Amino acid sequence: QLQLQESGPGLVKPSETLSLTCTVSGDSISSSLYYWGWIRQPPGKGLEWIGNIYNSGSTYYNPSLKSRVTMSVDTSKNQFSLSLSSVTAADTAVYYCARQEDIVLPKFDCWGQGSLVTVSS
Amino acid sequence: DIQMTQSPSSLSASVGDRVTITCRTRQSISSYLNWYQHTPGKAPKLLIYAASSLQSGVPSRFSGSGSGTDFTLTISSLQPEDFATYFCQQSYNTPYTFGQGTKLEIK
């Protein structure tokens, strides 16, 4: 059974870099069928797509965050990661990792439970 | 970016009721519309993809319809486990965008 699990610090100081890792179990991140993505939800607000990464390392970022986002994949550990630099309080959110399947059309068919990251000094 | 307008933002209903949630966009997205269910503390769950296709394992009381700019999610007979937040998502182009969500509460 496919499972995704986010991990990383729950508290980050302003101006520092937020780093999260998503560990995938039950499927290989090297599969050619899928992209792997990050989505976030600030408290009381809607969901925001951050970006996707393919197993080759090709990335697709939301233009609103592109200047601060870096995603990477580690196929040996079956993990993919998110880095968001120069964070502010506006980056406080629950961060989700998800698998995107593109058969028929793109859709996030499996999500992690989410990881709350608070930006505060 | 494609703006998604979802309504209502909240909804009170009873077990057994039929409920409908709407998602609208300003530009046509063909059938590139997905619906998800989110229960607090759990991972969001894909219910409907391509506007009307039921994801494997999802009960048949969930259905989706629409194309272009207007879409609906219908739950034909609410069950206790259906009280959750529902949101739509367009995958027509990037950046993918989501509706603001509909919180379905027990009346």
Tab-separated table of C-alpha atoms in Angstrom:
chain	number	residue	atom	x	y	z
A	1	GLN	CA	0.000	0.000	0.000
A	2	LEU	CA	1.407	3.350	-1.041
A	3	GLN	CA	2.197	5.743	1.805
A	4	LEU	CA	3.839	9.154	1.865
A	5	GLN	CA	5.217	10.699	5.041
A	6	GLU	CA	6.515	14.215	5.485
A	7	SER	CA	9.308	14.939	7.943
A	8	GLY	CA	11.269	17.978	9.021
A	9	PRO	CA	11.469	20.766	11.607
A	10	GLY	CA	8.180	22.108	12.856
A	11	LEU	CA	9.663	25.522	13.636
A	12	VAL	CA	11.796	27.697	11.366
A	13	LYS	CA	13.101	31.189	12.050
A	14	PRO	CA	12.300	34.075	9.705
A	15	SER	CA	14.793	34.519	6.850
A	16	GLU	CA	16.008	30.932	7.221
A	17	THR	CA	15.379	27.951	4.934
A	18	LEU	CA	12.519	25.526	5.415
A	19	SER	CA	13.461	21.947	4.576
A	20	LEU	CA	11.114	18.986	4.349
A	21	THR	CA	11.500	15.425	3.148
A	22	CYS	CA	8.836	13.052	1.880
A	23	THR	CA	9.501	9.340	2.298
A	24	VAL	CA	7.622	7.097	-0.107
A	25	SER	CA	6.802	3.504	0.789
A	26	GLY	CA	4.898	0.918	-1.189
A	27	ASP	CA	6.047	2.208	-4.577
A	28	SER	CA	9.263	3.209	-6.277
A	29	ILE	CA	9.884	6.897	-6.742
A	30	SER	CA	11.743	5.899	-9.894
A	31	SER	CA	8.515	4.843	-11.592
A	32	SER	CA	8.065	6.556	-14.918
A	33	LEU	CA	4.337	6.960	-14.340
A	34	TYR	CA	4.401	9.594	-11.662
A	35	TYR	CA	5.438	13.058	-10.603
A	36	TRP	CA	5.977	13.920	-6.955
A	37	GLY	CA	4.643	17.149	-5.574
A	38	TRP	CA	4.358	19.558	-2.679
A	39	ILE	CA	1.214	21.451	-1.696
A	40	ARG	CA	0.677	23.696	1.322
A	41	GLN	CA	-2.223	25.169	3.261
A	42	PRO	CA	-1.722	28.221	5.474
A	43	PRO	CA	-3.990	28.378	8.540
A	44	GLY	CA	-7.506	29.345	7.536
A	45	LYS	CA	-6.617	29.552	3.850
A	46	GLY	CA	-6.871	27.391	0.770
A	47	LEU	CA	-4.424	24.957	-0.739
A	48	GLU	CA	-1.487	26.189	-2.812
A	49	TRP	CA	0.480	24.031	-5.213
A	50	ILE	CA	4.219	24.566	-4.660
A	51	GLY	CA	5.647	22.379	-7.400
A	52	ASN	CA	6.412	18.927	-8.777
A	53	ILE	CA	9.508	16.886	-9.482
A	54	TYR	CA	10.038	13.906	-11.755
A	55	ASN	CA	12.400	11.043	-10.965
A	56	SER	CA	14.877	12.442	-13.483
A	57	GLY	CA	15.093	15.619	-11.426
A	58	SER	CA	13.013	17.758	-13.785
A	59	THR	CA	11.095	20.315	-11.789
A	60	TYR	CA	7.984	22.452	-12.225
A	61	TYR	CA	7.465	25.268	-9.741
A	62	ASN	CA	4.664	27.673	-8.976
A	63	PRO	CA	5.861	31.021	-10.376
A	64	SER	CA	4.761	32.744	-7.160
A	65	LEU	CA	7.387	30.751	-5.222
A	66	LYS	CA	9.871	29.857	-7.933
A	67	SER	CA	12.611	32.208	-6.776
A	68	ARG	CA	12.698	30.573	-3.321
A	69	VAL	CA	11.916	26.906	-4.043
A	70	THR	CA	14.213	23.994	-4.713
A	71	MET	CA	13.069	20.399	-5.022
A	72	SER	CA	15.241	17.318	-5.257
A	73	VAL	CA	14.836	13.575	-5.438
A	74	ASP	CA	16.895	10.776	-3.899
A	75	THR	CA	15.984	7.550	-5.630
A	76	SER	CA	18.323	5.500	-3.429
A	77	LYS	CA	16.300	6.472	-0.357
A	78	ASN	CA	12.956	6.651	-2.166
A	79	GLN	CA	12.579	10.231	-0.964
A	80	PHE	CA	12.020	13.667	-2.396
A	81	SER	CA	12.619	16.975	-0.706
A	82	LEU	CA	11.528	20.599	-0.571
A	83	SER	CA	13.594	23.643	0.352
A	84	LEU	CA	12.009	27.068	0.701
A	85	SER	CA	14.419	29.898	1.383
A	86	SER	CA	14.015	33.286	3.062
A	87	VAL	CA	10.853	32.267	4.873
A	88	THR	CA	8.461	34.695	6.543
A	89	ALA	CA	5.400	34.245	8.714
A	90	ALA	CA	3.380	33.951	5.493
A	91	ASP	CA	5.076	30.605	4.875
A	92	THR	CA	3.540	29.129	8.016
A	93	ALA	CA	1.403	26.270	6.742
A	94	VAL	CA	0.696	22.581	6.712
A	95	TYR	CA	2.905	21.152	3.989
A	96	TYR	CA	1.736	18.064	2.112
A	97	CYS	CA	3.646	15.808	-0.217
A	98	ALA	CA	1.689	13.928	-2.854
A	99	ARG	CA	2.011	11.646	-5.858
A	100	GLN	CA	0.738	12.991	-9.151
A	101	GLU	CA	-0.498	10.464	-11.675
A	102	ASP	CA	-1.005	11.646	-15.249
A	103	ILE	CA	-3.014	8.831	-16.799
A	104	VAL	CA	-6.141	10.440	-18.330
A	105	LEU	CA	-5.176	13.742	-16.713
A	106	PRO	CA	-3.009	15.025	-13.849
A	107	LYS	CA	-4.323	14.294	-10.394
A	108	PHE	CA	-2.877	13.863	-6.909
A	109	ASP	CA	-3.896	10.305	-6.148
A	110	CYS	CA	-2.065	9.833	-2.866
A	111	TRP	CA	-1.135	12.375	-0.192
A	112	GLY	CA	0.809	12.439	3.037
A	113	GLN	CA	-0.911	13.482	6.257
A	114	GLY	CA	0.859	16.822	6.248
A	115	SER	CA	3.513	18.527	8.349
A	116	LEU	CA	2.854	21.798	10.152
A	117	VAL	CA	5.705	24.261	9.784
A	118	THR	CA	5.597	27.450	11.813
A	119	VAL	CA	7.823	30.390	10.952
A	120	SER	CA	8.582	32.319	14.103
A	121	SER	CA	11.535	33.685	15.998
B	1	ASP	CA	-3.507	31.577	-12.774
B	2	ILE	CA	-6.903	29.903	-13.082
B	3	GLN	CA	-9.126	31.032	-10.226
B	4	MET	CA	-11.419	28.438	-8.695
B	5	THR	CA	-14.643	29.556	-7.039
B	6	GLN	CA	-16.166	26.899	-4.834
B	7	SER	CA	-19.550	27.111	-3.108
B	8	PRO	CA	-20.868	26.926	-0.546
B	9	SER	CA	-17.994	27.460	1.864
B	10	SER	CA	-19.878	25.476	4.493
B	11	LEU	CA	-22.908	23.256	4.512
B	12	SER	CA	-24.963	21.595	7.240
B	13	ALA	CA	-26.736	18.365	6.383
B	14	SER	CA	-28.054	15.172	7.908
B	15	VAL	CA	-27.187	11.532	7.373
B	16	GLY	CA	-29.089	10.347	4.316
B	17	ASP	CA	-29.290	13.773	2.683
B	18	ARG	CA	-28.245	14.466	-0.886
B	19	VAL	CA	-25.763	17.325	-1.167
B	20	THR	CA	-24.194	19.173	-4.053
B	21	ILE	CA	-21.039	21.280	-4.084
B	22	THR	CA	-20.163	23.569	-6.968
B	23	CYS	CA	-16.854	24.653	-8.453
B	24	ARG	CA	-16.574	27.332	-11.138
B	25	THR	CA	-13.741	28.760	-13.179
B	26	ARG	CA	-13.564	31.925	-15.280
B	27	GLN	CA	-11.962	30.141	-18.228
B	28	SER	CA	-12.685	26.733	-19.696
B	29	ILE	CA	-10.684	23.866	-18.254
B	30	SER	CA	-12.417	21.168	-20.299
B	31	SER	CA	-12.716	18.217	-17.902
B	32	TYR	CA	-9.449	18.829	-16.056
B	33	LEU	CA	-11.142	18.986	-12.676
B	34	ASN	CA	-10.528	16.821	-9.608
B	35	TRP	CA	-12.367	16.560	-6.291
B	36	TYR	CA	-10.808	15.649	-2.930
B	37	GLN	CA	-12.044	14.901	0.575
B	38	HIS	CA	-10.095	16.001	3.630
B	39	THR	CA	-10.761	14.874	7.173
B	40	PRO	CA	-8.692	16.630	9.874
B	41	GLY	CA	-5.583	14.683	10.803
B	42	LYS	CA	-5.801	12.482	7.737
B	43	ALA	CA	-4.305	12.655	4.286
B	44	PRO	CA	-6.511	14.284	1.632
B	45	LYS	CA	-8.205	11.672	-0.531
B	46	LEU	CA	-8.897	11.794	-4.272
B	47	LEU	CA	-12.591	11.140	-4.958
B	48	ILE	CA	-13.274	12.169	-8.547
B	49	TYR	CA	-10.907	12.897	-11.432
B	50	ALA	CA	-11.526	14.181	-14.946
B	51	ALA	CA	-14.715	15.814	-13.638
B	52	SER	CA	-16.755	12.630	-13.502
B	53	SER	CA	-14.523	9.558	-13.107
B	54	LEU	CA	-14.745	7.796	-9.754
B	55	GLN	CA	-11.371	7.006	-8.216
B	56	SER	CA	-10.869	3.334	-7.437
B	57	GLY	CA	-12.179	2.386	-4.002
B	58	VAL	CA	-14.425	5.432	-3.613
B	59	PRO	CA	-18.082	4.653	-2.833
B	60	SER	CA	-20.548	5.089	-5.665
B	61	ARG	CA	-22.619	7.602	-3.677
B	62	PHE	CA	-20.011	10.144	-4.807
B	63	SER	CA	-20.393	11.487	-8.325
B	64	GLY	CA	-19.088	14.393	-10.351
B	65	SER	CA	-20.340	16.222	-13.389
B	66	GLY	CA	-19.626	19.210	-15.573
B	67	SER	CA	-17.167	20.462	-18.122
B	68	GLY	CA	-15.826	23.785	-19.301
B	69	THR	CA	-16.343	26.197	-16.412
B	70	ASP	CA	-19.012	24.648	-14.186
B	71	PHE	CA	-18.626	21.506	-12.121
B	72	THR	CA	-20.498	19.744	-9.344
B	73	LEU	CA	-19.751	17.099	-6.746
B	74	THR	CA	-22.795	15.219	-5.484
B	75	ILE	CA	-23.075	12.893	-2.523
B	76	SER	CA	-26.295	10.975	-3.016
B	77	SER	CA	-26.899	9.801	0.554
B	78	LEU	CA	-24.638	11.187	3.251
B	79	GLN	CA	-22.962	8.753	5.570
B	80	PRO	CA	-21.388	9.650	8.944
B	81	GLU	CA	-17.880	9.299	7.517
B	82	ASP	CA	-18.628	11.862	4.791
B	83	PHE	CA	-18.580	14.848	7.124
B	84	ALA	CA	-15.339	16.452	6.048
B	85	THR	CA	-13.991	19.262	3.882
B	86	TYR	CA	-14.181	18.939	0.097
B	87	PHE	CA	-12.132	20.868	-2.413
B	88	CYS	CA	-11.769	21.015	-6.159
B	89	GLN	CA	-8.562	21.337	-8.163
B	90	GLN	CA	-7.868	22.212	-11.780
B	91	SER	CA	-5.093	20.380	-13.595
B	92	TYR	CA	-5.631	22.068	-16.964
B	93	ASN	CA	-2.402	24.002	-16.609
B	94	THR	CA	0.179	24.999	-14.089
B	95	PRO	CA	0.179	26.478	-11.570
B	96	TYR	CA	-2.447	23.992	-10.436
B	97	THR	CA	-5.029	25.778	-8.302
B	98	PHE	CA	-7.604	24.696	-5.748
B	99	GLY	CA	-10.984	25.834	-4.575
B	100	GLN	CA	-11.249	27.308	-1.100
B	101	GLY	CA	-13.025	24.242	0.214
B	102	THR	CA	-16.499	23.315	1.453
B	103	LYS	CA	-16.837	22.190	5.055
B	104	LEU	CA	-19.658	19.683	5.372
B	105	GLU	CA	-21.017	19.546	8.902
B	106	ILE	CA	-23.628	17.494	10.664
B	107	LYS	CA	-26.959	19.285	11.150
